[in-house]
PDB file of C-alpha atoms in Angstrom:
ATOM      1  CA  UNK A  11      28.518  43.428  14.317  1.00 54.00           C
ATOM      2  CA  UNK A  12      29.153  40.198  12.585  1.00 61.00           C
ATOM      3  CA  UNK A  13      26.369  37.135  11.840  1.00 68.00           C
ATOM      4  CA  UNK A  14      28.097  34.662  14.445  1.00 68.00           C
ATOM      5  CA  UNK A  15      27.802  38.119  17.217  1.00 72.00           C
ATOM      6  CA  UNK A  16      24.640  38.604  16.515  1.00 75.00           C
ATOM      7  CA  UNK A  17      23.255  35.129  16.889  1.00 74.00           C
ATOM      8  CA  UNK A  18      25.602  34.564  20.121  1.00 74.00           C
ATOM      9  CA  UNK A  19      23.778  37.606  21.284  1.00 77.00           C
ATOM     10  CA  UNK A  20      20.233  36.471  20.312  1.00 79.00           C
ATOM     11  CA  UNK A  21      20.743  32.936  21.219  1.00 79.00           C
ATOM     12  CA  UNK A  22      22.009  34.460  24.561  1.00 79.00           C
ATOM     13  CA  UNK A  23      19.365  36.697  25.744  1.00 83.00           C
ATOM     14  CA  UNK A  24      16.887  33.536  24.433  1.00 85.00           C
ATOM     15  CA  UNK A  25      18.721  31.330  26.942  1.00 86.00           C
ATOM     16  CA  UNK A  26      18.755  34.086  29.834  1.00 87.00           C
ATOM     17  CA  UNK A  27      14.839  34.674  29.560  1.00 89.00           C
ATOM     18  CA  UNK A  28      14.421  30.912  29.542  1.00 89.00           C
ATOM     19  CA  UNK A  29      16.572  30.371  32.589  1.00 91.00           C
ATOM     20  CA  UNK A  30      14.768  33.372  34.385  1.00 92.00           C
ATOM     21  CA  UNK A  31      11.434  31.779  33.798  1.00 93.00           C
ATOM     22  CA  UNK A  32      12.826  28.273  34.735  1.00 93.00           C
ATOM     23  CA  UNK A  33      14.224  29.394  37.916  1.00 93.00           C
ATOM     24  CA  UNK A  34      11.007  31.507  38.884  1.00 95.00           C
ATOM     25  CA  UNK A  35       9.067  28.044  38.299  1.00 94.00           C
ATOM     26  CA  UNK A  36      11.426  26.011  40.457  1.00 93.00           C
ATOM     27  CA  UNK A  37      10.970  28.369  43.629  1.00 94.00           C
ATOM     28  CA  UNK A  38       7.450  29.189  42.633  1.00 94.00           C
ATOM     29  CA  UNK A  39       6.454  25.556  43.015  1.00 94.00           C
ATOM     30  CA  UNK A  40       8.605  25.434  46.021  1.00 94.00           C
ATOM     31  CA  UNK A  41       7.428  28.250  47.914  1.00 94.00           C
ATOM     32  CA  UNK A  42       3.522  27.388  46.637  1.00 94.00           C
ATOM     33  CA  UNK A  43       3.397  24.006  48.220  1.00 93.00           C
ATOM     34  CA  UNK A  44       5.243  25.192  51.195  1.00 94.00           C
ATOM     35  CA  UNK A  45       2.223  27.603  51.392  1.00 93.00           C
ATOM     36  CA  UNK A  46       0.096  24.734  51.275  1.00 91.00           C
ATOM     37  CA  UNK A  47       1.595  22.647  53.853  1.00 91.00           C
ATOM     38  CA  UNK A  48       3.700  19.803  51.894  1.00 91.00           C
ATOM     39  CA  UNK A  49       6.225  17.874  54.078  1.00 91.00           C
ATOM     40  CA  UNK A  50      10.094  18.633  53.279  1.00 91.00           C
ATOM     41  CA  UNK A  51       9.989  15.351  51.951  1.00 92.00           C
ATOM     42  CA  UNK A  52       7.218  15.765  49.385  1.00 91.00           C
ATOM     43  CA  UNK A  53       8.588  19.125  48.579  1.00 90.00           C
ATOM     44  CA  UNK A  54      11.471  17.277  47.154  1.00 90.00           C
ATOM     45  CA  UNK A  55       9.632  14.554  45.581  1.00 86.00           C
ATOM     46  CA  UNK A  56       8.115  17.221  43.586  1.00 87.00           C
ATOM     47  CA  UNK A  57      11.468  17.607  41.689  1.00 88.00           C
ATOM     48  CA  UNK A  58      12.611  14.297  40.997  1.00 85.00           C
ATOM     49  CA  UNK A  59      11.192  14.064  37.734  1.00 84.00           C
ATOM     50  CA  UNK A  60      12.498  17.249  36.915  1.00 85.00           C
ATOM     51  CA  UNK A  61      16.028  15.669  37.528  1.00 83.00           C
ATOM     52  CA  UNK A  62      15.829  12.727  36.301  1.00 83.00           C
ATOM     53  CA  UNK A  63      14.599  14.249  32.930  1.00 83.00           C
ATOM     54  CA  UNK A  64      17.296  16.397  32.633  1.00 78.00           C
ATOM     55  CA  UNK A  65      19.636  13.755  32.508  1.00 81.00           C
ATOM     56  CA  UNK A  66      17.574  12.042  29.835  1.00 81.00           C
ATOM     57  CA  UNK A  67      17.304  14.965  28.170  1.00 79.00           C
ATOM     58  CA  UNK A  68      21.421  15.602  28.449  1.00 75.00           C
ATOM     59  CA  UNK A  69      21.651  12.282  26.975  1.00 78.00           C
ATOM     60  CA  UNK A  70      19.520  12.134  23.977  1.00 77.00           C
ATOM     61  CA  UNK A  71      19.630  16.120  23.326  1.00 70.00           C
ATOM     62  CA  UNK A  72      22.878  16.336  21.513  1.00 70.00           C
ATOM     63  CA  UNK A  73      21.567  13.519  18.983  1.00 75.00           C
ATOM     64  CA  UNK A  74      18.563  15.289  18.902  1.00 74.00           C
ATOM     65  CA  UNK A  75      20.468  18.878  18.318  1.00 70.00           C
ATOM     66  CA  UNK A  76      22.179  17.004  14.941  1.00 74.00           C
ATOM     67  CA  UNK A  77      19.610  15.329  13.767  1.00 78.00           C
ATOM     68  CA  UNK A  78      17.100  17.650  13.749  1.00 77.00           C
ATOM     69  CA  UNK A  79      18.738  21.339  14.206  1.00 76.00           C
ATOM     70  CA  UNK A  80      19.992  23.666  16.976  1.00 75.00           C
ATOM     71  CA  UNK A  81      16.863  26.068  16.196  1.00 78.00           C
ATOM     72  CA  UNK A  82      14.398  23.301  16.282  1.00 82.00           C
ATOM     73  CA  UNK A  83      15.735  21.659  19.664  1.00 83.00           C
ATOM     74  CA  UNK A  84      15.448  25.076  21.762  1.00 84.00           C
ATOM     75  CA  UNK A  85      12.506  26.024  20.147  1.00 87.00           C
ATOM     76  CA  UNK A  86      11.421  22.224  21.249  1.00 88.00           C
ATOM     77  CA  UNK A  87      12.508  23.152  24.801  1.00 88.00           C
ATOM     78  CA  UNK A  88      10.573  26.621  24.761  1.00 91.00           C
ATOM     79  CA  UNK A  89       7.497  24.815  23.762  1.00 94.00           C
ATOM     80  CA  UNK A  90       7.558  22.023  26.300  1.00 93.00           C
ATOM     81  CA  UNK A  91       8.038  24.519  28.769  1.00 94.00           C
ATOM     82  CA  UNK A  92       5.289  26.595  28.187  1.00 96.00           C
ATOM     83  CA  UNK A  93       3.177  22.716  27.983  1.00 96.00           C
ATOM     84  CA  UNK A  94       5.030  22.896  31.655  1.00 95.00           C
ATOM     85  CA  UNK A  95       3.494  26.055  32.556  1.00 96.00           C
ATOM     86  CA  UNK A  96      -0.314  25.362  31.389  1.00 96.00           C
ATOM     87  CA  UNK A  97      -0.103  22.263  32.488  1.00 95.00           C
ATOM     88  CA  UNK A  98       0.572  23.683  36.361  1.00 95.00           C
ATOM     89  CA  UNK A  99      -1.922  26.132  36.155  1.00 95.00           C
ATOM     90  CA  UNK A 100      -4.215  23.599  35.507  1.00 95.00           C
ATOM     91  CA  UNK A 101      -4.153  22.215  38.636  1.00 93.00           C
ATOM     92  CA  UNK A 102      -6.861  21.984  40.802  1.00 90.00           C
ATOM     93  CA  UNK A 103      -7.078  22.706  44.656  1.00 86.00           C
ATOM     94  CA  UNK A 104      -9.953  20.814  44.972  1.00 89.00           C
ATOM     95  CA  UNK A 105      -7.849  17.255  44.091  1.00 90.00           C
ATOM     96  CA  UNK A 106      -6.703  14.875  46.444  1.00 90.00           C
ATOM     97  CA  UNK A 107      -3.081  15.216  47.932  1.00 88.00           C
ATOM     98  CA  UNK A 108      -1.923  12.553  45.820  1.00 90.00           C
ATOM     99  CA  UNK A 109      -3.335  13.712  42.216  1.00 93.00           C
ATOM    100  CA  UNK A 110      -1.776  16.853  42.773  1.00 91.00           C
ATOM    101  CA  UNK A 111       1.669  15.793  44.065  1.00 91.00           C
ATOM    102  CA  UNK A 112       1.470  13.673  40.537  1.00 92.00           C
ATOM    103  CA  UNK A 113       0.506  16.055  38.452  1.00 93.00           C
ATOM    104  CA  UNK A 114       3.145  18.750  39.535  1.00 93.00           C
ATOM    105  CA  UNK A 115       5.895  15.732  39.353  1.00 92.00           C
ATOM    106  CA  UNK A 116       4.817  15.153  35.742  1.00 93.00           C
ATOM    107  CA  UNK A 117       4.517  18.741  34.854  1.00 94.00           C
ATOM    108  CA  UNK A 118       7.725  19.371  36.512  1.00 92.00           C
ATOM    109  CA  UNK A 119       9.282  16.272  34.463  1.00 91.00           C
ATOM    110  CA  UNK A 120       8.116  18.015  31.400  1.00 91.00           C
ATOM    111  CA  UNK A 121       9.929  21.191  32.525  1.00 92.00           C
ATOM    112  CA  UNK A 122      13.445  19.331  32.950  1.00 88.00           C
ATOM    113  CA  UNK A 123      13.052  18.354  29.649  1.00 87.00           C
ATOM    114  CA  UNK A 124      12.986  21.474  28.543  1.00 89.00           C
ATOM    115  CA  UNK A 125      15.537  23.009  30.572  1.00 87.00           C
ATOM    116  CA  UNK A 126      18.087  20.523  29.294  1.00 85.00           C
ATOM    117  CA  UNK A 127      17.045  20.388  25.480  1.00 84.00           C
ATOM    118  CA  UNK A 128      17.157  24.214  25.436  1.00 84.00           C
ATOM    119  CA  UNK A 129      20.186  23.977  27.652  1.00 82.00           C
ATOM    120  CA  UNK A 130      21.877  21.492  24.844  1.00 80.00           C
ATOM    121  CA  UNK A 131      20.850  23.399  22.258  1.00 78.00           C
ATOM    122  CA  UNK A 132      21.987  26.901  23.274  1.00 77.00           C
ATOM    123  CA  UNK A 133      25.527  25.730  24.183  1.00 75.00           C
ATOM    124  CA  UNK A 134      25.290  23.581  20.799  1.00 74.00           C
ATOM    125  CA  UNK A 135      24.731  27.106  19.110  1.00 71.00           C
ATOM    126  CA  UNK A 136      27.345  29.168  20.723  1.00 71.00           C
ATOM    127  CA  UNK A 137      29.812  26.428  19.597  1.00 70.00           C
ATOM    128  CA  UNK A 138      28.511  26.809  15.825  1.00 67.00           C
ATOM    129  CA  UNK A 139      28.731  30.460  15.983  1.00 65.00           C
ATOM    130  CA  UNK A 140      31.751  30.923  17.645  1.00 62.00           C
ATOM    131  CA  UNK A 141      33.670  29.884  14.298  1.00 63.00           C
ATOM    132  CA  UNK A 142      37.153  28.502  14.455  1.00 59.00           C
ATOM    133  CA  UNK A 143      38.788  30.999  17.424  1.00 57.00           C
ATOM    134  CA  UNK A 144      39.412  28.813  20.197  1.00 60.00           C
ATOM    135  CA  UNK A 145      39.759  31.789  21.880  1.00 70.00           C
ATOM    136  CA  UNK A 146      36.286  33.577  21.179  1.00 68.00           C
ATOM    137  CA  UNK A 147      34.413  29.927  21.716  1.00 68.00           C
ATOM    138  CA  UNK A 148      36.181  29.548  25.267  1.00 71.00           C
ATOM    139  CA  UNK A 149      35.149  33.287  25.605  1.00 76.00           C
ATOM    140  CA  UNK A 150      31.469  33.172  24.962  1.00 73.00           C
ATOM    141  CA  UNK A 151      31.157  30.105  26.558  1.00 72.00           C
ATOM    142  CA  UNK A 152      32.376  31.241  29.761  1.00 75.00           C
ATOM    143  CA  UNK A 153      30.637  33.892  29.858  1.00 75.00           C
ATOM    144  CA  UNK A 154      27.282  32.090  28.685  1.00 73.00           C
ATOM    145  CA  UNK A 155      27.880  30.079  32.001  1.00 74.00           C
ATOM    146  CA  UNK A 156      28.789  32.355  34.269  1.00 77.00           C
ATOM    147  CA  UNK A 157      25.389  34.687  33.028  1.00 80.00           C
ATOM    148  CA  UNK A 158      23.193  31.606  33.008  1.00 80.00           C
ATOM    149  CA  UNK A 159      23.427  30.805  36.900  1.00 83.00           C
ATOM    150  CA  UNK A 160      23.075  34.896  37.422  1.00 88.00           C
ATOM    151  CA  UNK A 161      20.009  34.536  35.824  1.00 88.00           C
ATOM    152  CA  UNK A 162      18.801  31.664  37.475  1.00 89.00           C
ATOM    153  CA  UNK A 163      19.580  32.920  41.016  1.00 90.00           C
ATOM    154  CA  UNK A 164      17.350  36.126  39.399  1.00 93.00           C
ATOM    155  CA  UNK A 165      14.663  33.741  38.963  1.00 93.00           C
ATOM    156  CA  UNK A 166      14.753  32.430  42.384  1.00 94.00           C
ATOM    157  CA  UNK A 167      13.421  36.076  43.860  1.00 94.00           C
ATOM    158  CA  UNK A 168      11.156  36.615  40.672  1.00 95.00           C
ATOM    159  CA  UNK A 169       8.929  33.043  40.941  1.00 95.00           C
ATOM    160  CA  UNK A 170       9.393  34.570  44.836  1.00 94.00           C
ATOM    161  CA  UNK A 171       7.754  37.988  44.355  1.00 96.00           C
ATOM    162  CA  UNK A 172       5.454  36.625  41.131  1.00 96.00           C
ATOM    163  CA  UNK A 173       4.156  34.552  44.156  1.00 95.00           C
ATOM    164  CA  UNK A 174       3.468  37.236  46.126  1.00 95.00           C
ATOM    165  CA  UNK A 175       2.403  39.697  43.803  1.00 96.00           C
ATOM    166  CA  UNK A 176       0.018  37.916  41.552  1.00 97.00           C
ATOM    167  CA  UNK A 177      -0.503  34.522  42.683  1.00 95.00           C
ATOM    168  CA  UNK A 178       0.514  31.134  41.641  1.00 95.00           C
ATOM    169  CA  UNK A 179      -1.670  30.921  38.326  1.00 96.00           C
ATOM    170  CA  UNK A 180      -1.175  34.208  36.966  1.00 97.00           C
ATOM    171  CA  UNK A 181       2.335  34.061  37.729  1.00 97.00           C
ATOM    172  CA  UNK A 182       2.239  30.546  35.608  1.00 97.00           C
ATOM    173  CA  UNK A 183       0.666  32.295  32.705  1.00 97.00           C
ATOM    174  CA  UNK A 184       3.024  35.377  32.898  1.00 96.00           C
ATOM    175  CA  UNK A 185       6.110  33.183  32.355  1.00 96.00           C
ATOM    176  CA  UNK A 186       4.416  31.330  29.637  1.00 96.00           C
ATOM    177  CA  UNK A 187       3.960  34.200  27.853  1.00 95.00           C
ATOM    178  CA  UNK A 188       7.394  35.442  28.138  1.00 94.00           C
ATOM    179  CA  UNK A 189       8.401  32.191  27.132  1.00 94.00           C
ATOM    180  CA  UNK A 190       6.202  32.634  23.853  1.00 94.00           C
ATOM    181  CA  UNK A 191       7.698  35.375  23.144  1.00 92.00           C
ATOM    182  CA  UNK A 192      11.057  33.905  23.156  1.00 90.00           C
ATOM    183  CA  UNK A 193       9.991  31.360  21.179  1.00 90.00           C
ATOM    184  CA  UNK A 194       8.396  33.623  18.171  1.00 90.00           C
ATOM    185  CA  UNK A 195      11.653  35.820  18.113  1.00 86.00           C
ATOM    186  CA  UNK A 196      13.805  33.147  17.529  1.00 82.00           C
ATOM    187  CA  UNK A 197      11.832  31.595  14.732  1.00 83.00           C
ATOM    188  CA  UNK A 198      11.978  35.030  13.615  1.00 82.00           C
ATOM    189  CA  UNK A 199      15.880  36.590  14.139  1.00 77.00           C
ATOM    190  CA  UNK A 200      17.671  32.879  14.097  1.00 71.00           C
ATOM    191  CA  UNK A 201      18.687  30.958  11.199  1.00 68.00           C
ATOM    192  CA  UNK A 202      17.250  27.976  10.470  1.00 63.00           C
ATOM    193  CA  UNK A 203      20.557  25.638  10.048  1.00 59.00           C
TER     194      UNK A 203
END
């Protein structure tokens, strides 16, 4: 197996745990404050942020990506999102409606951040990897894709049985630390250009 493989591959599975845990958070919020007995309305007010962030982070992430590194950007992402994580398990039942809906919103803001810098990043990477075959780049990519909303669909029922297995903050705490170690293999296995 060649270098470029091997650090599609790694960058890959990277990208496929962070997109599992990001898609367990998304319904795991959801289904959480649906549990509580937020409005349809508020439910999607929770995600706005989120959205709006991503498209920020869309924006400024491919600058970002060559000024400061393809590793460093998704390793960026991984740690905002665990920052995401804590920072929703830090919530508090005992606040008012309104502290929590703003909490969530930011801690969900923080979260499309870093879906969309490690997003940037990981696409960034296959392209530097994939060498000069048109064909293999248009190959990986595709299939990077096509993966990447399997996984997130797989999220949807994890955050859903995380949820009902072992509640909303352990579940919080679970991800984080699969999103930690993510993070320490690829400072580890990737390269640092």
């Amino acid at each position: 197996m060649g270098t470029s493989t091997r650090d599609y591959l790694i960058v890959t599975a990277s990208y496929w745990g962070f997109t599992l845990v990001d898609g367990a958070l998304r319904m795991l919020v959801l289904l959480h404050f649906f549990q509580l007995g937020y409005s349809p309305f508020t439910l999607a007010f929770l995600f706005l942020l989120y959205e709006f962030a991503g498209i920020v982070a869309n924006l400024a992430g491919g600058w970002l990506a060559t000024r400061f590194g393809i590793p460093r950007m998704m390793m960026t992402g991984q740690l905002l999102q665990i920052m995401s994580l804590f920072l929703l398990s830090a919530l508090d039942s005992s606040w008012s409606p309104l502290l929590s809906i703003a909490w969530v919103v930011v801690a969900q803001g923080l979260a499309g951040l870093a879906k969309d810098f490690t997003k940037t990043a990981s696409k960034s990477a296959i392209k530097a990897t994939a060498g000069e075959g048109t064909g293999r780049l248009f190959k990986w990519v595709a299939w990077f894709t096509g993966s990447k909303n399997a996984m997130k669909g797989i999220g949807f029922f994890v955050g859903g049985l995380l949820l009902d297995v072992v509640g909303f903050k352990p579940a919080l705490w679970l991800m984080a630390g699969v999103i930690g170690v993510i993070f320490l293999a690829g400072l580890v296995l990737l390269p640092r250009q």
